[in-house]
mmCIF file with all atom_site columns, C-alpha atoms in Angstrom:
data_model
loop_
_atom_site.group_PDB
_atom_site.id
_atom_site.type_symbol
_atom_site.label_atom_id
_atom_site.label_alt_id
_atom_site.label_comp_id
_atom_site.label_asym_id
_atom_site.label_entity_id
_atom_site.label_seq_id
_atom_site.pdbx_PDB_ins_code
_atom_site.Cartn_x
_atom_site.Cartn_y
_atom_site.Cartn_z
_atom_site.occupancy
_atom_site.B_iso_or_equiv
_atom_site.pdbx_formal_charge
_atom_site.auth_seq_id
_atom_site.auth_comp_id
_atom_site.auth_asym_id
_atom_site.auth_atom_id
_atom_site.pdbx_PDB_model_num
ATOM 1   C CA . MET A 1 1   ? -125.124 -143.857 -81.212 1.00 91.00 ? 1001 MET A CA 1
ATOM 2   C CA . ARG A 1 2   ? -126.498 -146.013 -78.399 1.00 96.00 ? 1002 ARG A CA 1
ATOM 3   C CA . LEU A 1 3   ? -126.815 -145.632 -74.630 1.00 98.00 ? 1003 LEU A CA 1
ATOM 4   C CA . ILE A 1 4   ? -125.802 -148.353 -72.146 1.00 98.00 ? 1004 ILE A CA 1
ATOM 5   C CA . ASP A 1 5   ? -127.057 -148.214 -68.563 1.00 98.00 ? 1005 ASP A CA 1
ATOM 6   C CA . LEU A 1 6   ? -124.203 -149.037 -66.167 1.00 98.00 ? 1006 LEU A CA 1
ATOM 7   C CA . THR A 1 7   ? -126.335 -148.664 -63.022 1.00 98.00 ? 1007 THR A CA 1
ATOM 8   C CA . ARG A 1 8   ? -127.769 -151.093 -60.482 1.00 97.00 ? 1008 ARG A CA 1
ATOM 9   C CA . PRO A 1 9   ? -131.432 -150.328 -59.734 1.00 97.00 ? 1009 PRO A CA 1
ATOM 10  C CA . ILE A 1 10  ? -132.033 -149.211 -56.147 1.00 97.00 ? 1010 ILE A CA 1
ATOM 11  C CA . HIS A 1 11  ? -134.507 -151.428 -54.317 1.00 98.00 ? 1011 HIS A CA 1
ATOM 12  C CA . THR A 1 12  ? -135.377 -152.689 -50.853 1.00 98.00 ? 1012 THR A CA 1
ATOM 13  C CA . GLY A 1 13  ? -133.011 -155.389 -49.640 1.00 97.00 ? 1013 GLY A CA 1
ATOM 14  C CA . MET A 1 14  ? -130.346 -154.817 -52.282 1.00 97.00 ? 1014 MET A CA 1
ATOM 15  C CA . PRO A 1 15  ? -126.758 -155.769 -51.377 1.00 96.00 ? 1015 PRO A CA 1
ATOM 16  C CA . VAL A 1 16  ? -124.810 -153.176 -49.381 1.00 96.00 ? 1016 VAL A CA 1
ATOM 17  C CA . PHE A 1 17  ? -121.219 -153.039 -48.191 1.00 94.00 ? 1017 PHE A CA 1
ATOM 18  C CA . PRO A 1 18  ? -120.908 -154.667 -44.742 1.00 92.00 ? 1018 PRO A CA 1
ATOM 19  C CA . GLY A 1 19  ? -121.795 -152.115 -42.068 1.00 93.00 ? 1019 GLY A CA 1
ATOM 20  C CA . ASP A 1 20  ? -123.517 -149.689 -44.448 1.00 96.00 ? 1020 ASP A CA 1
ATOM 21  C CA . PRO A 1 21  ? -127.191 -148.801 -43.958 1.00 97.00 ? 1021 PRO A CA 1
ATOM 22  C CA . GLU A 1 22  ? -129.662 -151.257 -45.426 1.00 98.00 ? 1022 GLU A CA 1
ATOM 23  C CA . VAL A 1 23  ? -131.710 -149.995 -48.359 1.00 98.00 ? 1023 VAL A CA 1
ATOM 24  C CA . ARG A 1 24  ? -135.438 -149.639 -47.818 1.00 98.00 ? 1024 ARG A CA 1
ATOM 25  C CA . LEU A 1 25  ? -138.017 -148.022 -50.088 1.00 98.00 ? 1025 LEU A CA 1
ATOM 26  C CA . GLU A 1 26  ? -141.588 -147.711 -48.852 1.00 98.00 ? 1026 GLU A CA 1
ATOM 27  C CA . PRO A 1 27  ? -144.641 -145.624 -49.672 1.00 97.00 ? 1027 PRO A CA 1
ATOM 28  C CA . ALA A 1 28  ? -144.880 -142.317 -47.841 1.00 98.00 ? 1028 ALA A CA 1
ATOM 29  C CA . LEU A 1 29  ? -147.974 -141.200 -49.763 1.00 98.00 ? 1029 LEU A CA 1
ATOM 30  C CA . ARG A 1 30  ? -150.343 -143.210 -51.952 1.00 98.00 ? 1030 ARG A CA 1
ATOM 31  C CA . VAL A 1 31  ? -152.621 -142.145 -54.757 1.00 98.00 ? 1031 VAL A CA 1
ATOM 32  C CA . ALA A 1 32  ? -155.560 -144.040 -53.257 1.00 97.00 ? 1032 ALA A CA 1
ATOM 33  C CA . VAL A 1 33  ? -155.305 -142.128 -49.981 1.00 97.00 ? 1033 VAL A CA 1
ATOM 34  C CA . ASP A 1 34  ? -153.303 -138.968 -50.635 1.00 97.00 ? 1034 ASP A CA 1
ATOM 35  C CA . GLY A 1 35  ? -153.849 -138.304 -54.324 1.00 98.00 ? 1035 GLY A CA 1
ATOM 36  C CA . VAL A 1 36  ? -150.161 -138.789 -55.227 1.00 98.00 ? 1036 VAL A CA 1
ATOM 37  C CA . ASN A 1 37  ? -147.455 -141.425 -54.934 1.00 98.00 ? 1037 ASN A CA 1
ATOM 38  C CA . VAL A 1 38  ? -144.301 -140.489 -52.978 1.00 98.00 ? 1038 VAL A CA 1
ATOM 39  C CA . LEU A 1 39  ? -141.615 -142.917 -51.821 1.00 98.00 ? 1039 LEU A CA 1
ATOM 40  C CA . ARG A 1 40  ? -139.780 -142.715 -48.511 1.00 98.00 ? 1040 ARG A CA 1
ATOM 41  C CA . LEU A 1 41  ? -136.113 -143.637 -49.015 1.00 98.00 ? 1041 LEU A CA 1
ATOM 42  C CA . HIS A 1 42  ? -133.711 -145.105 -46.461 1.00 98.00 ? 1042 HIS A CA 1
ATOM 43  C CA . LEU A 1 43  ? -130.241 -145.739 -47.810 1.00 98.00 ? 1043 LEU A CA 1
ATOM 44  C CA . GLY A 1 44  ? -126.586 -144.868 -47.375 1.00 98.00 ? 1044 GLY A CA 1
ATOM 45  C CA . SER A 1 45  ? -124.570 -142.513 -49.528 1.00 98.00 ? 1045 SER A CA 1
ATOM 46  C CA . GLN A 1 46  ? -122.608 -145.519 -50.826 1.00 97.00 ? 1046 GLN A CA 1
ATOM 47  C CA . SER A 1 47  ? -125.651 -147.566 -51.830 1.00 98.00 ? 1047 SER A CA 1
ATOM 48  C CA . GLY A 1 48  ? -125.725 -149.386 -55.162 1.00 98.00 ? 1048 GLY A CA 1
ATOM 49  C CA . THR A 1 49  ? -123.884 -147.800 -58.069 1.00 98.00 ? 1049 THR A CA 1
ATOM 50  C CA . HIS A 1 50  ? -122.290 -144.744 -56.497 1.00 98.00 ? 1050 HIS A CA 1
ATOM 51  C CA . VAL A 1 51  ? -119.343 -142.351 -56.529 1.00 98.00 ? 1051 VAL A CA 1
ATOM 52  C CA . ASP A 1 52  ? -116.945 -141.802 -53.642 1.00 98.00 ? 1052 ASP A CA 1
ATOM 53  C CA . ALA A 1 53  ? -115.848 -138.212 -53.120 1.00 98.00 ? 1053 ALA A CA 1
ATOM 54  C CA . PRO A 1 54  ? -112.393 -137.496 -51.658 1.00 98.00 ? 1054 PRO A CA 1
ATOM 55  C CA . ALA A 1 55  ? -114.188 -136.612 -48.394 1.00 97.00 ? 1055 ALA A CA 1
ATOM 56  C CA . HIS A 1 56  ? -115.068 -140.311 -48.066 1.00 96.00 ? 1056 HIS A CA 1
ATOM 57  C CA . LEU A 1 57  ? -111.728 -140.763 -46.281 1.00 94.00 ? 1057 LEU A CA 1
ATOM 58  C CA . ASP A 1 58  ? -110.778 -137.306 -45.035 1.00 95.00 ? 1058 ASP A CA 1
ATOM 59  C CA . ASP A 1 59  ? -112.979 -134.470 -43.779 1.00 95.00 ? 1059 ASP A CA 1
ATOM 60  C CA . SER A 1 60  ? -110.497 -131.917 -45.127 1.00 96.00 ? 1060 SER A CA 1
ATOM 61  C CA . LEU A 1 61  ? -110.932 -133.129 -48.720 1.00 97.00 ? 1061 LEU A CA 1
ATOM 62  C CA . PRO A 1 62  ? -113.693 -132.042 -51.138 1.00 97.00 ? 1062 PRO A CA 1
ATOM 63  C CA . ALA A 1 63  ? -117.224 -133.311 -50.609 1.00 98.00 ? 1063 ALA A CA 1
ATOM 64  C CA . ILE A 1 64  ? -119.374 -134.578 -53.451 1.00 98.00 ? 1064 ILE A CA 1
ATOM 65  C CA . ASP A 1 65  ? -121.099 -131.212 -53.995 1.00 97.00 ? 1065 ASP A CA 1
ATOM 66  C CA . GLU A 1 66  ? -117.774 -129.345 -54.070 1.00 97.00 ? 1066 GLU A CA 1
ATOM 67  C CA . LEU A 1 67  ? -116.294 -131.151 -57.064 1.00 97.00 ? 1067 LEU A CA 1
ATOM 68  C CA . PRO A 1 68  ? -116.318 -129.766 -60.619 1.00 96.00 ? 1068 PRO A CA 1
ATOM 69  C CA . LEU A 1 69  ? -118.958 -131.327 -62.873 1.00 97.00 ? 1069 LEU A CA 1
ATOM 70  C CA . ASP A 1 70  ? -116.348 -132.278 -65.464 1.00 96.00 ? 1070 ASP A CA 1
ATOM 71  C CA . ARG A 1 71  ? -115.070 -134.863 -62.978 1.00 97.00 ? 1071 ARG A CA 1
ATOM 72  C CA . PHE A 1 72  ? -118.197 -136.915 -63.738 1.00 98.00 ? 1072 PHE A CA 1
ATOM 73  C CA . VAL A 1 73  ? -118.362 -136.936 -67.531 1.00 98.00 ? 1073 VAL A CA 1
ATOM 74  C CA . GLY A 1 74  ? -115.895 -137.567 -70.316 1.00 97.00 ? 1074 GLY A CA 1
ATOM 75  C CA . PRO A 1 75  ? -114.347 -139.961 -72.778 1.00 97.00 ? 1075 PRO A CA 1
ATOM 76  C CA . ALA A 1 76  ? -113.752 -143.403 -71.320 1.00 97.00 ? 1076 ALA A CA 1
ATOM 77  C CA . ARG A 1 77  ? -111.061 -146.026 -71.621 1.00 97.00 ? 1077 ARG A CA 1
ATOM 78  C CA . ILE A 1 78  ? -111.825 -149.543 -70.442 1.00 98.00 ? 1078 ILE A CA 1
ATOM 79  C CA . VAL A 1 79  ? -109.253 -151.754 -68.723 1.00 98.00 ? 1079 VAL A CA 1
ATOM 80  C CA . ASP A 1 80  ? -110.080 -155.428 -69.306 1.00 98.00 ? 1080 ASP A CA 1
ATOM 81  C CA . ALA A 1 81  ? -109.189 -157.101 -65.990 1.00 98.00 ? 1081 ALA A CA 1
ATOM 82  C CA . ARG A 1 82  ? -111.574 -160.026 -66.398 1.00 98.00 ? 1082 ARG A CA 1
ATOM 83  C CA . SER A 1 83  ? -108.657 -162.475 -66.336 1.00 97.00 ? 1083 SER A CA 1
ATOM 84  C CA . VAL A 1 84  ? -107.649 -161.407 -62.820 1.00 98.00 ? 1084 VAL A CA 1
ATOM 85  C CA . PRO A 1 85  ? -108.824 -164.030 -60.299 1.00 97.00 ? 1085 PRO A CA 1
ATOM 86  C CA . ALA A 1 86  ? -110.796 -163.539 -57.107 1.00 97.00 ? 1086 ALA A CA 1
ATOM 87  C CA . ARG A 1 87  ? -109.088 -161.613 -54.311 1.00 95.00 ? 1087 ARG A CA 1
ATOM 88  C CA . ALA A 1 88  ? -106.109 -160.771 -56.561 1.00 96.00 ? 1088 ALA A CA 1
ATOM 89  C CA . ALA A 1 89  ? -104.574 -157.390 -57.325 1.00 97.00 ? 1089 ALA A CA 1
ATOM 90  C CA . ILE A 1 90  ? -105.039 -155.600 -60.640 1.00 98.00 ? 1090 ILE A CA 1
ATOM 91  C CA . GLY A 1 91  ? -101.514 -154.397 -61.326 1.00 97.00 ? 1091 GLY A CA 1
ATOM 92  C CA . PRO A 1 92  ? -100.195 -151.512 -63.399 1.00 97.00 ? 1092 PRO A CA 1
ATOM 93  C CA . GLY A 1 93  ? -99.277  -153.863 -66.257 1.00 96.00 ? 1093 GLY A CA 1
ATOM 94  C CA . LEU A 1 94  ? -102.909 -153.953 -67.385 1.00 96.00 ? 1094 LEU A CA 1
ATOM 95  C CA . PHE A 1 95  ? -103.060 -150.173 -67.811 1.00 96.00 ? 1095 PHE A CA 1
ATOM 96  C CA . ASP A 1 96  ? -101.394 -150.057 -71.211 1.00 90.00 ? 1096 ASP A CA 1
ATOM 97  C CA . ILE A 1 97  ? -103.989 -147.611 -72.519 1.00 87.00 ? 1097 ILE A CA 1
ATOM 98  C CA . ASP A 1 98  ? -104.197 -143.931 -73.341 1.00 86.00 ? 1098 ASP A CA 1
ATOM 99  C CA . LEU A 1 99  ? -104.131 -142.205 -69.949 1.00 93.00 ? 1099 LEU A CA 1
ATOM 100 C CA . THR A 1 100 ? -104.835 -138.670 -71.092 1.00 94.00 ? 1100 THR A CA 1
ATOM 101 C CA . PRO A 1 101 ? -105.973 -136.298 -68.310 1.00 95.00 ? 1101 PRO A CA 1
ATOM 102 C CA . GLY A 1 102 ? -109.733 -135.912 -68.433 1.00 94.00 ? 1102 GLY A CA 1
ATOM 103 C CA . THR A 1 103 ? -110.236 -139.541 -69.425 1.00 97.00 ? 1103 THR A CA 1
ATOM 104 C CA . ILE A 1 104 ? -112.511 -141.700 -67.286 1.00 98.00 ? 1104 ILE A CA 1
ATOM 105 C CA . VAL A 1 105 ? -110.868 -145.075 -66.639 1.00 98.00 ? 1105 VAL A CA 1
ATOM 106 C CA . LEU A 1 106 ? -113.274 -147.968 -66.059 1.00 98.00 ? 1106 LEU A CA 1
ATOM 107 C CA . ILE A 1 107 ? -111.997 -151.335 -64.830 1.00 98.00 ? 1107 ILE A CA 1
ATOM 108 C CA . ALA A 1 108 ? -113.975 -154.351 -66.068 1.00 98.00 ? 1108 ALA A CA 1
ATOM 109 C CA . THR A 1 109 ? -113.466 -157.298 -63.710 1.00 98.00 ? 1109 THR A CA 1
ATOM 110 C CA . GLY A 1 110 ? -116.570 -159.249 -64.718 1.00 97.00 ? 1110 GLY A CA 1
ATOM 111 C CA . TRP A 1 111 ? -117.577 -159.195 -61.085 1.00 97.00 ? 1111 TRP A CA 1
ATOM 112 C CA . SER A 1 112 ? -120.952 -157.601 -61.753 1.00 97.00 ? 1112 SER A CA 1
ATOM 113 C CA . SER A 1 113 ? -122.098 -161.162 -62.552 1.00 97.00 ? 1113 SER A CA 1
ATOM 114 C CA . LYS A 1 114 ? -121.475 -161.996 -58.861 1.00 97.00 ? 1114 LYS A CA 1
ATOM 115 C CA . TRP A 1 115 ? -123.916 -159.318 -57.637 1.00 97.00 ? 1115 TRP A CA 1
ATOM 116 C CA . ALA A 1 116 ? -126.083 -160.629 -54.770 1.00 95.00 ? 1116 ALA A CA 1
ATOM 117 C CA . THR A 1 117 ? -124.123 -163.896 -54.581 1.00 96.00 ? 1117 THR A CA 1
ATOM 118 C CA . ALA A 1 118 ? -121.878 -165.295 -51.846 1.00 94.00 ? 1118 ALA A CA 1
ATOM 119 C CA . ASP A 1 119 ? -118.830 -164.287 -53.924 1.00 96.00 ? 1119 ASP A CA 1
ATOM 120 C CA . HIS A 1 120 ? -119.838 -160.646 -54.283 1.00 96.00 ? 1120 HIS A CA 1
ATOM 121 C CA . LEU A 1 121 ? -117.081 -159.391 -51.957 1.00 96.00 ? 1121 LEU A CA 1
ATOM 122 C CA . ALA A 1 122 ? -114.334 -161.726 -53.254 1.00 96.00 ? 1122 ALA A CA 1
ATOM 123 C CA . HIS A 1 123 ? -113.589 -159.419 -56.179 1.00 97.00 ? 1123 HIS A CA 1
ATOM 124 C CA . PRO A 1 124 ? -110.212 -158.413 -57.622 1.00 97.00 ? 1124 PRO A CA 1
ATOM 125 C CA . TYR A 1 125 ? -108.948 -155.035 -56.486 1.00 97.00 ? 1125 TYR A CA 1
ATOM 126 C CA . LEU A 1 126 ? -106.738 -152.193 -57.665 1.00 98.00 ? 1126 LEU A CA 1
ATOM 127 C CA . HIS A 1 127 ? -103.084 -152.512 -56.669 1.00 97.00 ? 1127 HIS A CA 1
ATOM 128 C CA . PRO A 1 128 ? -101.765 -149.314 -55.039 1.00 97.00 ? 1128 PRO A CA 1
ATOM 129 C CA . ASP A 1 129 ? -99.076  -149.064 -57.729 1.00 97.00 ? 1129 ASP A CA 1
ATOM 130 C CA . ALA A 1 130 ? -101.805 -149.000 -60.382 1.00 98.00 ? 1130 ALA A CA 1
ATOM 131 C CA . ALA A 1 131 ? -103.670 -146.322 -58.449 1.00 98.00 ? 1131 ALA A CA 1
ATOM 132 C CA . GLN A 1 132 ? -100.482 -144.252 -58.304 1.00 98.00 ? 1132 GLN A CA 1
ATOM 133 C CA . LEU A 1 133 ? -99.925  -144.746 -62.043 1.00 97.00 ? 1133 LEU A CA 1
ATOM 134 C CA . LEU A 1 134 ? -103.390 -143.329 -62.732 1.00 98.00 ? 1134 LEU A CA 1
ATOM 135 C CA . VAL A 1 135 ? -102.802 -140.326 -60.492 1.00 97.00 ? 1135 VAL A CA 1
ATOM 136 C CA . ASP A 1 136 ? -99.358  -139.665 -61.994 1.00 97.00 ? 1136 ASP A CA 1
ATOM 137 C CA . ASN A 1 137 ? -100.956 -139.590 -65.464 1.00 97.00 ? 1137 ASN A CA 1
ATOM 138 C CA . GLY A 1 138 ? -103.589 -137.047 -64.461 1.00 97.00 ? 1138 GLY A CA 1
ATOM 139 C CA . ILE A 1 139 ? -106.539 -139.442 -64.214 1.00 98.00 ? 1139 ILE A CA 1
ATOM 140 C CA . ARG A 1 140 ? -109.081 -138.179 -61.700 1.00 98.00 ? 1140 ARG A CA 1
ATOM 141 C CA . THR A 1 141 ? -112.115 -140.403 -62.417 1.00 98.00 ? 1141 THR A CA 1
ATOM 142 C CA . ILE A 1 142 ? -111.954 -144.177 -61.966 1.00 98.00 ? 1142 ILE A CA 1
ATOM 143 C CA . GLY A 1 143 ? -114.717 -146.786 -61.917 1.00 98.00 ? 1143 GLY A CA 1
ATOM 144 C CA . ILE A 1 144 ? -115.021 -150.521 -61.326 1.00 98.00 ? 1144 ILE A CA 1
ATOM 145 C CA . ASP A 1 145 ? -117.742 -153.163 -61.651 1.00 98.00 ? 1145 ASP A CA 1
ATOM 146 C CA . ALA A 1 146 ? -117.146 -154.454 -58.124 1.00 98.00 ? 1146 ALA A CA 1
ATOM 147 C CA . ALA A 1 147 ? -118.047 -153.445 -54.586 1.00 97.00 ? 1147 ALA A CA 1
ATOM 148 C CA . SER A 1 148 ? -114.779 -151.566 -54.060 1.00 97.00 ? 1148 SER A CA 1
ATOM 149 C CA . ILE A 1 149 ? -111.487 -150.734 -55.721 1.00 97.00 ? 1149 ILE A CA 1
ATOM 150 C CA . ASP A 1 150 ? -109.830 -152.095 -52.548 1.00 97.00 ? 1150 ASP A CA 1
ATOM 151 C CA . PRO A 1 151 ? -110.279 -155.543 -50.975 1.00 95.00 ? 1151 PRO A CA 1
ATOM 152 C CA . SER A 1 152 ? -113.680 -155.919 -49.324 1.00 94.00 ? 1152 SER A CA 1
ATOM 153 C CA . GLU A 1 153 ? -112.898 -158.942 -47.151 1.00 90.00 ? 1153 GLU A CA 1
ATOM 154 C CA . ALA A 1 154 ? -109.757 -157.803 -45.320 1.00 72.00 ? 1154 ALA A CA 1
ATOM 155 C CA . ASP A 1 155 ? -109.817 -157.716 -41.526 1.00 67.00 ? 1155 ASP A CA 1
ATOM 156 C CA . ASP A 1 156 ? -108.173 -154.291 -41.657 1.00 68.00 ? 1156 ASP A CA 1
ATOM 157 C CA . LEU A 1 157 ? -109.662 -152.191 -44.460 1.00 76.00 ? 1157 LEU A CA 1
ATOM 158 C CA . GLY A 1 158 ? -106.669 -149.926 -44.953 1.00 89.00 ? 1158 GLY A CA 1
ATOM 159 C CA . LEU A 1 159 ? -108.056 -148.825 -48.336 1.00 95.00 ? 1159 LEU A CA 1
ATOM 160 C CA . PRO A 1 160 ? -104.665 -148.012 -49.903 1.00 96.00 ? 1160 PRO A CA 1
ATOM 161 C CA . ALA A 1 161 ? -105.977 -147.425 -53.442 1.00 97.00 ? 1161 ALA A CA 1
ATOM 162 C CA . HIS A 1 162 ? -108.770 -145.223 -52.081 1.00 97.00 ? 1162 HIS A CA 1
ATOM 163 C CA . ARG A 1 163 ? -106.248 -143.167 -50.131 1.00 97.00 ? 1163 ARG A CA 1
ATOM 164 C CA . ILE A 1 164 ? -104.029 -142.580 -53.157 1.00 98.00 ? 1164 ILE A CA 1
ATOM 165 C CA . LEU A 1 165 ? -106.929 -141.588 -55.397 1.00 98.00 ? 1165 LEU A CA 1
ATOM 166 C CA . CYS A 1 166 ? -108.870 -139.538 -52.849 1.00 97.00 ? 1166 CYS A CA 1
ATOM 167 C CA . GLY A 1 167 ? -105.684 -137.767 -51.820 1.00 97.00 ? 1167 GLY A CA 1
ATOM 168 C CA . ALA A 1 168 ? -105.372 -136.613 -55.440 1.00 97.00 ? 1168 ALA A CA 1
ATOM 169 C CA . HIS A 1 169 ? -108.995 -135.362 -55.384 1.00 97.00 ? 1169 HIS A CA 1
ATOM 170 C CA . ALA A 1 170 ? -110.073 -138.176 -57.702 1.00 98.00 ? 1170 ALA A CA 1
ATOM 171 C CA . VAL A 1 171 ? -113.559 -139.684 -57.658 1.00 98.00 ? 1171 VAL A CA 1
ATOM 172 C CA . ILE A 1 172 ? -114.250 -143.413 -57.592 1.00 98.00 ? 1172 ILE A CA 1
ATOM 173 C CA . ALA A 1 173 ? -117.335 -145.105 -59.067 1.00 98.00 ? 1173 ALA A CA 1
ATOM 174 C CA . GLU A 1 174 ? -118.175 -148.543 -57.680 1.00 98.00 ? 1174 GLU A CA 1
ATOM 175 C CA . ASN A 1 175 ? -120.791 -151.240 -58.344 1.00 98.00 ? 1175 ASN A CA 1
ATOM 176 C CA . LEU A 1 176 ? -120.965 -150.451 -62.049 1.00 98.00 ? 1176 LEU A CA 1
ATOM 177 C CA . THR A 1 177 ? -122.463 -153.058 -64.361 1.00 98.00 ? 1177 THR A CA 1
ATOM 178 C CA . ALA A 1 178 ? -122.514 -153.923 -68.094 1.00 98.00 ? 1178 ALA A CA 1
ATOM 179 C CA . LEU A 1 179 ? -118.838 -153.067 -68.567 1.00 98.00 ? 1179 LEU A CA 1
ATOM 180 C CA . ASP A 1 180 ? -118.486 -156.185 -70.767 1.00 97.00 ? 1180 ASP A CA 1
ATOM 181 C CA . GLU A 1 181 ? -120.408 -154.264 -73.422 1.00 97.00 ? 1181 GLU A CA 1
ATOM 182 C CA . LEU A 1 182 ? -117.931 -151.407 -73.202 1.00 98.00 ? 1182 LEU A CA 1
ATOM 183 C CA . VAL A 1 183 ? -114.975 -153.796 -73.550 1.00 98.00 ? 1183 VAL A CA 1
ATOM 184 C CA . ALA A 1 184 ? -116.494 -155.062 -76.795 1.00 98.00 ? 1184 ALA A CA 1
ATOM 185 C CA . ALA A 1 185 ? -117.234 -151.553 -78.050 1.00 98.00 ? 1185 ALA A CA 1
ATOM 186 C CA . GLN A 1 186 ? -113.689 -150.408 -77.337 1.00 97.00 ? 1186 GLN A CA 1
ATOM 187 C CA . ALA A 1 187 ? -112.272 -153.468 -79.130 1.00 96.00 ? 1187 ALA A CA 1
ATOM 188 C CA . ALA A 1 188 ? -114.425 -152.544 -82.139 1.00 97.00 ? 1188 ALA A CA 1
ATOM 189 C CA . GLY A 1 189 ? -112.918 -149.055 -82.163 1.00 96.00 ? 1189 GLY A CA 1
ATOM 190 C CA . GLU A 1 190 ? -116.106 -147.268 -81.141 1.00 97.00 ? 1190 GLU A CA 1
ATOM 191 C CA . PRO A 1 191 ? -115.804 -144.030 -79.128 1.00 97.00 ? 1191 PRO A CA 1
ATOM 192 C CA . ILE A 1 192 ? -117.185 -144.214 -75.594 1.00 98.00 ? 1192 ILE A CA 1
ATOM 193 C CA . GLU A 1 193 ? -118.302 -141.338 -73.380 1.00 98.00 ? 1193 GLU A CA 1
ATOM 194 C CA . VAL A 1 194 ? -119.458 -141.923 -69.819 1.00 98.00 ? 1194 VAL A CA 1
ATOM 195 C CA . SER A 1 195 ? -121.512 -139.839 -67.391 1.00 98.00 ? 1195 SER A CA 1
ATOM 196 C CA . LEU A 1 196 ? -121.463 -140.587 -63.657 1.00 98.00 ? 1196 LEU A CA 1
ATOM 197 C CA . PHE A 1 197 ? -123.382 -137.661 -62.195 1.00 98.00 ? 1197 PHE A CA 1
ATOM 198 C CA . PRO A 1 198 ? -124.093 -137.967 -58.450 1.00 98.00 ? 1198 PRO A CA 1
ATOM 199 C CA . LEU A 1 199 ? -126.839 -136.492 -56.323 1.00 96.00 ? 1199 LEU A CA 1
ATOM 200 C CA . PRO A 1 200 ? -125.443 -133.192 -54.963 1.00 97.00 ? 1200 PRO A CA 1
ATOM 201 C CA . LEU A 1 201 ? -125.615 -134.155 -51.285 1.00 97.00 ? 1201 LEU A CA 1
ATOM 202 C CA . ARG A 1 202 ? -124.315 -131.142 -49.388 1.00 97.00 ? 1202 ARG A CA 1
ATOM 203 C CA . GLY A 1 203 ? -121.127 -132.136 -47.578 1.00 97.00 ? 1203 GLY A CA 1
ATOM 204 C CA . GLY A 1 204 ? -121.551 -135.702 -48.797 1.00 98.00 ? 1204 GLY A CA 1
ATOM 205 C CA . ASP A 1 205 ? -118.823 -138.348 -48.779 1.00 98.00 ? 1205 ASP A CA 1
ATOM 206 C CA . GLY A 1 206 ? -120.359 -139.769 -51.948 1.00 98.00 ? 1206 GLY A CA 1
ATOM 207 C CA . ALA A 1 207 ? -123.737 -140.351 -53.577 1.00 98.00 ? 1207 ALA A CA 1
ATOM 208 C CA . PRO A 1 208 ? -125.708 -142.763 -55.743 1.00 98.00 ? 1208 PRO A CA 1
ATOM 209 C CA . ILE A 1 209 ? -125.360 -142.105 -59.468 1.00 98.00 ? 1209 ILE A CA 1
ATOM 210 C CA . ARG A 1 210 ? -127.074 -142.923 -62.750 1.00 98.00 ? 1210 ARG A CA 1
ATOM 211 C CA . ALA A 1 211 ? -124.119 -144.189 -64.754 1.00 98.00 ? 1211 ALA A CA 1
ATOM 212 C CA . VAL A 1 212 ? -124.596 -144.165 -68.528 1.00 98.00 ? 1212 VAL A CA 1
ATOM 213 C CA . ALA A 1 213 ? -122.245 -144.858 -71.427 1.00 98.00 ? 1213 ALA A CA 1
ATOM 214 C CA . ARG A 1 214 ? -122.788 -143.344 -74.853 1.00 98.00 ? 1214 ARG A CA 1
ATOM 215 C CA . ILE A 1 215 ? -121.221 -145.459 -77.593 1.00 98.00 ? 1215 ILE A CA 1
ATOM 216 C CA . GLY A 1 216 ? -120.594 -144.202 -81.102 1.00 93.00 ? 1216 GLY A CA 1
ATOM 217 C CA . PRO A 1 217 ? -120.256 -140.782 -82.695 1.00 86.00 ? 1217 PRO A CA 1
ATOM 218 C CA . ARG A 1 218 ? -122.431 -137.887 -81.589 1.00 75.00 ? 1218 ARG A CA 1
#
């Protein structure tokens, strides 16, 4: 059994989605002066590797602290979408995998290699028909190694895939990394379990997570 970290470290100046709060970490207390080290954090709920709650798009839908914990952990299936070009849709044809309810579906676009580059927001995105396919098959946890499951450069961010998934009370993990390793593990027939536990921000639209994959038998 081995553990794979799927999380972007949180640090001052890290990339954020356009319009989101900038990330800033600074000392609030220091050992030399105060006897302990404590950091002051300034960041948005969607900073770095994070999960969107359904309330991200609709105040009437569940917030991050209202969701069952089993929404954030479970066996994973990896969709290899690395052949999909920039700014193109990931269609339902790529989802020829076991879509058993309770499975966490992770979409590997390869776009984590573009982190902090000019092409970061030019990622492929989930076609609404693929989002509906996931919902129809009982999938309620979806992740991607890109800034969003919807286009990030559109003038009008209609967020159609978000709306389908959030409307079904699904959660969406974004800005994952190291999914290439999970593609290889799945191809080798190794079992994969993923945990995506968020900070329990009361009433939160989402929260940063520590995303970890466990590969191999228990």
